[in-house]
Coordinates of C-alpha atoms and ligand atoms in Angstrom, one line a residue:
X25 CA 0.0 0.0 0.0
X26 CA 1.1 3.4 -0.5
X27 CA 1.2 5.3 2.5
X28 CA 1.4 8.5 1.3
X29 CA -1.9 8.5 0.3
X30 CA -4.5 9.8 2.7
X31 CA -7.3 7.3 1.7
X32 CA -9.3 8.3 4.9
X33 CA -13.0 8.3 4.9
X34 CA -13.0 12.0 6.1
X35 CA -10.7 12.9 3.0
X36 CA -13.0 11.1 0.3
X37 CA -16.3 12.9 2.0
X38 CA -14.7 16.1 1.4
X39 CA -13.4 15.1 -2.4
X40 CA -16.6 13.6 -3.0
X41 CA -19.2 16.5 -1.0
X42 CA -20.7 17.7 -4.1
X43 CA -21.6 14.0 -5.6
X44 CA -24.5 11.9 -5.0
X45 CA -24.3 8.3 -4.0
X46 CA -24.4 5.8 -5.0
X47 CA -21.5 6.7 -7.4
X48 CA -18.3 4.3 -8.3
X49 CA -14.3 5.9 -8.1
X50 CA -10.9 5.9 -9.2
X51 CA -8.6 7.5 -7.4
X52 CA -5.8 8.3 -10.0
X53 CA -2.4 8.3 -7.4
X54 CA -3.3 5.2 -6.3
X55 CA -4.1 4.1 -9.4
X56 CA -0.6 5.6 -10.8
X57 CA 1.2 4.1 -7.5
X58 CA 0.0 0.7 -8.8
X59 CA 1.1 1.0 -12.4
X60 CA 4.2 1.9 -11.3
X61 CA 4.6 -1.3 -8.6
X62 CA 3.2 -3.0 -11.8
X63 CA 6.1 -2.0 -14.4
X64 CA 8.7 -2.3 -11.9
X65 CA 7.7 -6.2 -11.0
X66 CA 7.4 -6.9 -15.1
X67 CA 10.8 -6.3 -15.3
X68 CA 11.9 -5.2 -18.9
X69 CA 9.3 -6.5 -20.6
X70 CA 6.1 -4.7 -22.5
X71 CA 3.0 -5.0 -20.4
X72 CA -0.4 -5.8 -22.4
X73 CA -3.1 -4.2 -20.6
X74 CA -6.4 -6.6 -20.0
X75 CA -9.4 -4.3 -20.7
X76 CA -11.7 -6.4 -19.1
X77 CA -10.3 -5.4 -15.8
X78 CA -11.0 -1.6 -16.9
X79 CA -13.9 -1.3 -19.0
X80 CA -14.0 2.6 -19.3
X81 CA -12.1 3.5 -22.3
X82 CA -11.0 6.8 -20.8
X83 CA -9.1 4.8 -18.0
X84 CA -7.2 2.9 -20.6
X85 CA -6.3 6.1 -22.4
X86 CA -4.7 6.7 -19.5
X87 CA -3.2 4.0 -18.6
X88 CA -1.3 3.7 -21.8
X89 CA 0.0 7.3 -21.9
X90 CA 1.2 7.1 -18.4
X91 CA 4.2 4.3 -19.9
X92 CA 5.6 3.5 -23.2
X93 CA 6.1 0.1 -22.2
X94 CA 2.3 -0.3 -22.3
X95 CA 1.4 -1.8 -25.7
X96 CA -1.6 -2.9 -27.1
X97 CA -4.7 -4.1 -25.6
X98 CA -6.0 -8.1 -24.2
X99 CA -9.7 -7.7 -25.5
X100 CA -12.5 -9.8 -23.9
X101 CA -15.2 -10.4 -26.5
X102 CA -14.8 -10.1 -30.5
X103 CA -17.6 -6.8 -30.1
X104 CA -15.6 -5.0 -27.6
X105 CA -12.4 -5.7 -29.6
X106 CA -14.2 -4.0 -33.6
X107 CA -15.5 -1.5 -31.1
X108 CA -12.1 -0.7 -30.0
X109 CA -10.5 -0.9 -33.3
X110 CA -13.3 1.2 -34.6
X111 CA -12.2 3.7 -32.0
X112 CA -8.6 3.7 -33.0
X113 CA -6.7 1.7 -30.4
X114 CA -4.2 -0.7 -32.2
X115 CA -2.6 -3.9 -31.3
X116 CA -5.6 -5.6 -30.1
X117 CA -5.3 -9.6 -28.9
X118 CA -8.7 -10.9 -28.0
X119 CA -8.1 -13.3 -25.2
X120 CA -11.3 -15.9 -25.4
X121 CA -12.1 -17.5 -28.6
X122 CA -15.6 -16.5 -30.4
X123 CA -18.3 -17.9 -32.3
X124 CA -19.6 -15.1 -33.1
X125 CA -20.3 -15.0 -36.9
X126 CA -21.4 -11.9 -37.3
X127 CA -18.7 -10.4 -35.5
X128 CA -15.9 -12.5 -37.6
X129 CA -17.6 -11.3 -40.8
X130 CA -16.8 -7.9 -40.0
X131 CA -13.1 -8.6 -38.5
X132 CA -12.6 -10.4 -42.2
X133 CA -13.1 -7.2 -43.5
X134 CA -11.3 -5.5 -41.2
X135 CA -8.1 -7.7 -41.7
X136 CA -8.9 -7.4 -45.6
X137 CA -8.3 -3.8 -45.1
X138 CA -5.2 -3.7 -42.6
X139 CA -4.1 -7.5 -42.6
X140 CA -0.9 -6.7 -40.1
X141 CA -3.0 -3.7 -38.3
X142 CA -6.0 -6.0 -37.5
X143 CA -7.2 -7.5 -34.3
X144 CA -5.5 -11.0 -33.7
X145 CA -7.9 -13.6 -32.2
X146 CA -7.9 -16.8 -30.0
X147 CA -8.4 -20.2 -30.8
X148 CA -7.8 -23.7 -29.5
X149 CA -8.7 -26.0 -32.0
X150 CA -9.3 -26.2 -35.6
X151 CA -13.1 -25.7 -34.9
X152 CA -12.3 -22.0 -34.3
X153 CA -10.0 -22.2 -37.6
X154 CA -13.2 -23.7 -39.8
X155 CA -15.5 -20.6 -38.1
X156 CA -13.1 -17.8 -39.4
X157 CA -12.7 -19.6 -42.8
X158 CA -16.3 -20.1 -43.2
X159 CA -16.7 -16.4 -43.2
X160 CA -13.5 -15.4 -45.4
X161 CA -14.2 -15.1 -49.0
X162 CA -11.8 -16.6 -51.8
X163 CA -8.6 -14.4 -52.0
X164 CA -9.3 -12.5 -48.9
X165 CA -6.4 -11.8 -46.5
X166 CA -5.6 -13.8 -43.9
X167 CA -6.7 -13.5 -40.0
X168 CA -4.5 -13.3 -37.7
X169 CA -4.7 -15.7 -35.1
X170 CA -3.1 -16.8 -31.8
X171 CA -2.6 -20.1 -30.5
X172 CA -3.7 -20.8 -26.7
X173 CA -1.7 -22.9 -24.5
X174 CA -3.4 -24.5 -21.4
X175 CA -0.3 -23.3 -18.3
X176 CA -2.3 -25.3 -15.7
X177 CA -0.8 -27.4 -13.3
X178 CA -1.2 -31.2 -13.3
X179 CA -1.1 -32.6 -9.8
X180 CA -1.3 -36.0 -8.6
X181 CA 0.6 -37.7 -11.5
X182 CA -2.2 -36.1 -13.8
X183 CA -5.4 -37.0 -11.8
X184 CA -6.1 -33.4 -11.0
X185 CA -5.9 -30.2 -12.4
X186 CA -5.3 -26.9 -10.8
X187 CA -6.4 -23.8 -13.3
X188 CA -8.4 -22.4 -16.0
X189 CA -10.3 -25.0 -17.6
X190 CA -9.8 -23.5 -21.0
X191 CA -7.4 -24.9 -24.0
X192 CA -7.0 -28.3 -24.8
X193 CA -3.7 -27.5 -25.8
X194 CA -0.8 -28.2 -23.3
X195 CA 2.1 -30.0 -25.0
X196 CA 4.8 -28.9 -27.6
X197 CA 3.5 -31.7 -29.9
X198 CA 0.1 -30.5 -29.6
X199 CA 0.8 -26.9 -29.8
X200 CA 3.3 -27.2 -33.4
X201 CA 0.4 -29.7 -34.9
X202 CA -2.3 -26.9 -33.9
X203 CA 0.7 -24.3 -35.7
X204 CA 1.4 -26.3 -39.1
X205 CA -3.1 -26.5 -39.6
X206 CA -2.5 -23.0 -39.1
X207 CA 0.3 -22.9 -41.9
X208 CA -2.0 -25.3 -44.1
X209 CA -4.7 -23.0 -44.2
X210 CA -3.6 -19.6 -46.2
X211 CA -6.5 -17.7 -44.9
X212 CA -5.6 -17.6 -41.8
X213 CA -2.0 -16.4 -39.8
X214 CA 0.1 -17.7 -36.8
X215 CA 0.7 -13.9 -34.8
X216 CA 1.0 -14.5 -31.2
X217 CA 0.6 -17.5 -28.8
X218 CA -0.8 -17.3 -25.1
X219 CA -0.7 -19.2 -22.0
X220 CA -2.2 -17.4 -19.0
X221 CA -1.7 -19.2 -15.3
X222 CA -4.6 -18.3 -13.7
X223 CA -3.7 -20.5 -10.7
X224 CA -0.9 -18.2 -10.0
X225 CA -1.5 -15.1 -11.3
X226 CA -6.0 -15.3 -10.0
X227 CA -5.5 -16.7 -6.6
X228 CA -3.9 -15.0 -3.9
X229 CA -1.2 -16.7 -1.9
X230 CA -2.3 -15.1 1.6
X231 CA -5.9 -15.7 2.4
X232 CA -7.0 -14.1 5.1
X233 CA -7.1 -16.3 8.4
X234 CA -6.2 -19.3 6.2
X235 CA -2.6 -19.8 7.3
X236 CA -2.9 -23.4 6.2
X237 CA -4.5 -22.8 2.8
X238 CA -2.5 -20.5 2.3
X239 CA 0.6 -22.4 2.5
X240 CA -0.8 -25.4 0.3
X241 CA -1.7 -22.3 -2.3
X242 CA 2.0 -21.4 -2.3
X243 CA 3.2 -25.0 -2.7
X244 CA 1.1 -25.4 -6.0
X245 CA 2.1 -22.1 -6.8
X246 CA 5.3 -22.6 -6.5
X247 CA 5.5 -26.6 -8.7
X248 CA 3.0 -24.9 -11.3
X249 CA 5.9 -22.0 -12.3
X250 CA 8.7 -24.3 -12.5
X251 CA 6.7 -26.8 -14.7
X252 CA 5.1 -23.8 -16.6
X253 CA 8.6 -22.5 -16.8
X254 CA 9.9 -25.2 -18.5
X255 CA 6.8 -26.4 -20.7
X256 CA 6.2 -22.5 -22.1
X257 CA 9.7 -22.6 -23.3
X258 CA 9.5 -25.9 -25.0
X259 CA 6.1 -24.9 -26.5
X260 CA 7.7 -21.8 -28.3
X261 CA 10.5 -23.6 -29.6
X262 CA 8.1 -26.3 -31.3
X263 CA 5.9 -24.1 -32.6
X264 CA 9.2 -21.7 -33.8
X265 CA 10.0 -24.6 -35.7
X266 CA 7.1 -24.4 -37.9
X267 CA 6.4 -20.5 -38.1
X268 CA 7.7 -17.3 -36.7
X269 CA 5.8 -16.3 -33.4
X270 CA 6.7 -12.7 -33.0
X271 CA 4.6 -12.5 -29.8
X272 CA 4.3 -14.5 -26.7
X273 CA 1.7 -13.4 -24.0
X274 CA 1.6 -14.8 -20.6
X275 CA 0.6 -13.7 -16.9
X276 CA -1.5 -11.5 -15.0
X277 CA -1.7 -8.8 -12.3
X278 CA -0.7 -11.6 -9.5
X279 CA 2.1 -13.1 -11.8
X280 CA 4.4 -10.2 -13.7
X281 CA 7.6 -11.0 -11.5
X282 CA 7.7 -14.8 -12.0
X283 CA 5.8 -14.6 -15.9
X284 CA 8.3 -11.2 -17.0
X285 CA 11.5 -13.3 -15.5
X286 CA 10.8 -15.7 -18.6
X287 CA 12.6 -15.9 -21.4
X288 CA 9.9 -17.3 -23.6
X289 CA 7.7 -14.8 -22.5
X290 CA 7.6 -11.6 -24.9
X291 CA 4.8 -9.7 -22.9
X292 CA 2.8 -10.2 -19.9
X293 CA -0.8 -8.9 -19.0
X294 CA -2.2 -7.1 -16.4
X295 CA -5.4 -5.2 -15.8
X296 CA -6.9 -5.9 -12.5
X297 CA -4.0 -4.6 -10.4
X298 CA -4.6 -0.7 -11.5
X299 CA -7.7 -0.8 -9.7
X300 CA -6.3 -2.8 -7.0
X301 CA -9.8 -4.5 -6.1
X302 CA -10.0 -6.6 -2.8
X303 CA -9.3 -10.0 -3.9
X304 CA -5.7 -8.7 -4.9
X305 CA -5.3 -8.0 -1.1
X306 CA -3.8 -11.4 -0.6
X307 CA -0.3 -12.2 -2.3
X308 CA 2.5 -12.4 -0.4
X309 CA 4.4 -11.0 -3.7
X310 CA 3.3 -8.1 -4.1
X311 CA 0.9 -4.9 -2.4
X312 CA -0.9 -2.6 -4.2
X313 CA -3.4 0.6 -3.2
X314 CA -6.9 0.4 -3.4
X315 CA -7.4 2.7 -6.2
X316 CA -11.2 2.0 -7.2
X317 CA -14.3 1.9 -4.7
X318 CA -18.0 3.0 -4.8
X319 CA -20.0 5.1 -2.3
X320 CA -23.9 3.5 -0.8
X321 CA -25.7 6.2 1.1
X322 CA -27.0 5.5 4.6
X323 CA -30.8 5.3 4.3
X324 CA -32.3 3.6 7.6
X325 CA -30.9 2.5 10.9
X326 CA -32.3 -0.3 12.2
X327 CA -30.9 -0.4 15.4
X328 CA -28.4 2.4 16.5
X329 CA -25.3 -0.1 15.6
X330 CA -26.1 -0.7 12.5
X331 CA -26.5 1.5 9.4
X332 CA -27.9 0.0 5.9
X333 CA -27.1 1.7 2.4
X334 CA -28.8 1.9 -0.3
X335 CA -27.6 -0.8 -2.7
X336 CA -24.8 -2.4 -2.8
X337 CA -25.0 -6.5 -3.9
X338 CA -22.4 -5.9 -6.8
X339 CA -20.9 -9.5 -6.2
X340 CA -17.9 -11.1 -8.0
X341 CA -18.0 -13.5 -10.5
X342 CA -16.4 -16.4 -10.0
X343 CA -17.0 -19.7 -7.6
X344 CA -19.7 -18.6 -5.2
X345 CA -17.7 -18.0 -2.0
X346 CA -17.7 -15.4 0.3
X347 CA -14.7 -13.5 -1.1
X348 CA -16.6 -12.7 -3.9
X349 CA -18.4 -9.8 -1.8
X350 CA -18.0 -6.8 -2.1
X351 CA -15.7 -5.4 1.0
X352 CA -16.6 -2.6 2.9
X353 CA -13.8 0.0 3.2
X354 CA -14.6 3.4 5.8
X355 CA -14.9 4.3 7.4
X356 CA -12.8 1.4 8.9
X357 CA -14.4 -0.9 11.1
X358 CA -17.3 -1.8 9.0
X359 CA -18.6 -5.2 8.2
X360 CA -21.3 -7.0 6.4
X361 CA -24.2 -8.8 8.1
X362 CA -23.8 -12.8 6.9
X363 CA -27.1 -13.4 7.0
X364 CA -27.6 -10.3 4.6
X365 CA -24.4 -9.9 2.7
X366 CA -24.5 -7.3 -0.1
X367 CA -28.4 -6.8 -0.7
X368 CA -29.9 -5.9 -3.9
X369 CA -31.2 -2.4 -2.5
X370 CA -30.5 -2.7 1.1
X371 CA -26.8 -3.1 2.9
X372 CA -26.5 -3.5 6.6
X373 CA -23.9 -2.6 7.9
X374 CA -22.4 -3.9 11.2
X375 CA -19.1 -3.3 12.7
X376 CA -18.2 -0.3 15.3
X377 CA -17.6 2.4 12.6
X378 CA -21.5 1.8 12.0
X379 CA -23.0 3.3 15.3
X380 CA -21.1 6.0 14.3
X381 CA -23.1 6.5 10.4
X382 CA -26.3 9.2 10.2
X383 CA -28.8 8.6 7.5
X384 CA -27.0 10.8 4.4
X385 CA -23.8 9.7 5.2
X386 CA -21.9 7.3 3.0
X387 CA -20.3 4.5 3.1
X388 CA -17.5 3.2 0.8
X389 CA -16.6 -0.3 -0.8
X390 CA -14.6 -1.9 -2.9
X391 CA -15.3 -4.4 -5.6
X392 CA -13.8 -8.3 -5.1
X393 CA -12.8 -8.0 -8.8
X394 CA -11.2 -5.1 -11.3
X395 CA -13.5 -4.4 -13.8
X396 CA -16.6 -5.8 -12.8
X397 CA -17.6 -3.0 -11.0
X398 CA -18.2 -0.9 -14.4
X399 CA -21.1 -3.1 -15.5
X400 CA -22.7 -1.3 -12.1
X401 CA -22.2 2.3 -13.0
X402 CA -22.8 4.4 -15.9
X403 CA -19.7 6.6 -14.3
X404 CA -16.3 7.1 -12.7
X405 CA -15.4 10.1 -10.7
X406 CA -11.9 10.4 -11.2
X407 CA -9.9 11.7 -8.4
X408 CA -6.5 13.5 -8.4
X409 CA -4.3 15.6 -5.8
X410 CA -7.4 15.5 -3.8
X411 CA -10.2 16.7 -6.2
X412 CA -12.6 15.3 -8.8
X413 CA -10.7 15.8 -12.1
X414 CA -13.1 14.5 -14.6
X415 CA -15.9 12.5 -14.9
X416 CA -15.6 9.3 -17.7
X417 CA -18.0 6.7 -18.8
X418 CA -17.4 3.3 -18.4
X419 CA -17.8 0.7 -21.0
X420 CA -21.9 1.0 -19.6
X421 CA -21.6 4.1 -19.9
X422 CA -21.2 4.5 -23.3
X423 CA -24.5 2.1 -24.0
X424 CA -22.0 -1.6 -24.7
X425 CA -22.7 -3.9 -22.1
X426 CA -20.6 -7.1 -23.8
X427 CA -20.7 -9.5 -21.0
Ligands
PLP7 C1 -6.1 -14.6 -20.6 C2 -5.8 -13.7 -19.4 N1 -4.7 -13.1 -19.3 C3 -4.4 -12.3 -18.3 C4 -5.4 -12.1 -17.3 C5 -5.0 -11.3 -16.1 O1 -5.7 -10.2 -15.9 P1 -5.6 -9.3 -14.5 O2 -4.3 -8.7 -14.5 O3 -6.8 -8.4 -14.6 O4 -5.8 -10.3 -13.4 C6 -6.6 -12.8 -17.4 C7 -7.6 -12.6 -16.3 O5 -8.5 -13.4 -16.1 C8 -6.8 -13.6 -18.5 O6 -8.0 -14.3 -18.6

């Protein structure tokens, strides 16, 4: 954390006086504290920014003028990706594979008119190969394409997996035979090929009150990067043997150090970690400054030691656990009620700090995940040097709701 910054609950009431709640928050110095820690851990290497874990295009602006060693964009869904290159931001990657036809249609003619300038997208399997053909007329240019590489973690002499369950690609073998049907097929183009480690770079290390689980997370941690190490590198050579493959994306916000010290690697990704949101509390590798949070106004008090906001159920995706809530952050000393959690309108509040909220006061959380919390508001206040600076649309904002 960055303890320079005054992130009291007195000092956001007086930047925020003038603005009604509920309203959603980035707080630029943290923000710019975090890109920094960010760059620093990536070492040398360029840093793709995941837009998923922004979703406001006027963050990302500035996010990628605050660093030339920013570059390009990891896209989340083939729409958001023509939106963005309709927009003018360059070197996209979409991350997920599509099926989106429609949407392929119109990045064929988007590669027919910049073949080297277009968006590159994912795919696993020649399935995703046969969708972008069917959609490519005779003679048009290629797609380009990049080749995903499962970096999970096979435990128990193969009996269980630890991450993403997402390609079925994961050996050198598989990976050049998945690289020469690429080379068959003219109308499409080996660009890039990923492998993201979402069991190291998703899960934090240092779960609160979980000594135990935590030290069994930093075991598998721990086996997963040397194997990863190891397999990424022979993966790129294979696949190097059948076609150039000028970029090689791996990591995430909870990874850069171990991802960036690879030599395989080209670039690594990050998104989550400029917002800082509560689940990236808990590595042992790295702290960042809570840099994005949203206000709930007081609106009843049940009892005089509890105050409940207005709003507030903005929960995490991801397996249904408690640490997907959203976390209340000041005034300090706030909790949630677990019978009540994060309510659709209504948020009790429990905790000594509450005795101490009036109806019209607020009361400020932060999001379990980065960009989630856009799909909530059509807003950010951003906030610099102690003042509102501007006021930006998020991705809802701006009417494109993609997932
Ligand atoms: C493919 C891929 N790369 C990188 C990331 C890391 O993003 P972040 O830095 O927001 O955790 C993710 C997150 O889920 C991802 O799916």
């Amino acid at each position: 954390m960055n303890s320079a910054l005054d992130q009291s609950h007195a000092r956001y009431e007086a930047v925020f006086a003038e603005v009604e709640a509920p309203f959603a928050f980035v707080d630029l110095d943290a923000m710019r504290a975090n890109s920094e820690a960010m760059l620093a851990r990536a070492a040398e290497k360029p840093v793709r920014v995941a837009s998923k874990s922004v979703r406001s295009r006027a963050v990302l602006d500035r996010i990628l003028a605050a660093d030339e060693r920013y570059s390009g964009l990891l896209t989340f869904t083939l729409p958001e990706t023509l939106w963005l290159a309709e927009q003018g931001y360059e070197d996209l990657l979409l991350a997920y594979p599509t099926a989106d036809m429609g949407a392929l249609g119109e990045l064929a003619l988007r590669s027919a008119a910049n073949p080297q300038g277009a968006p590159i997208v994912m795919v696993d399997c020649a399935e995703h190969l046969d969708a972008i053909e069917s959609v490519l007329g005779t003679g048009a240019a290629p797609v380009r394409v990049c080749i995903d590489v499962d970096a999970g973690w096979w435990a128990l002499g193969g009996r269980v997996k630890v991450g993403p369950k997402r390609s079925p690609v994961r050996t050198p073998e598989h990976a050049a035979e998945l690289a020469r049907e690429i080379e068959r097929r003219p109308q499409v183009e080996l660009a890039a090929l990923m492998a993201y480690e979402g069991q190291i770079a998703g899960v934090g290390d240092r779960p609160a009150g979980r000594r135990l689980r935590g030290a069994a997370i930093r075991f598998v941690q721990r086996r997963s990067a040397a194997e990863l190490a190891e397999r990424r590198a022979a993966v790129v050579a294979a696949v190097r043997e059948v076609a150039p493959l000028p970029v090689v994306n791996g990591g995430g916000t909870g990874s850069l150090e171990l991802t960036a010290a690879e030599e395989a690697v080209t670039e690594v990704a990050a998104g989550s970690g400029f917002y800082a949101p509560a689940l990236f509390d808990h590595y042992s590798r790295f702290s960042l400054t809570p840099a994005a949070g949203f206000a709930l106004p007081i609106v009843r008090k049940p009892a005089p030691s509890v105050a409940t906001a207005l709003g507030g159920g903005y929960l995490a995706s991801g397996a249904g656990d408690p640490a997907r809530l959203p976390v209340p952050w000041l005034p300090e000393g706030l909790r949630l009620d677990p019978e009540e959690g994060a309510g659709e309108v209504q948020t009790p509040l429990l905790g000594a700090a509450a005795a101490q909220l009036r109806i019209g006061d607020r009361a400020y959380l932060r999001h379990a995940k980065a960009g989630e919390l856009c799909e909530r508001f059509d807003v950010l206040h951003l906030v610099e040097g102690g003042q509102v600076v501007d006021v930006v649309p998020t991705y809802r904002g701006e009417g494109k709701a993609f997932l």
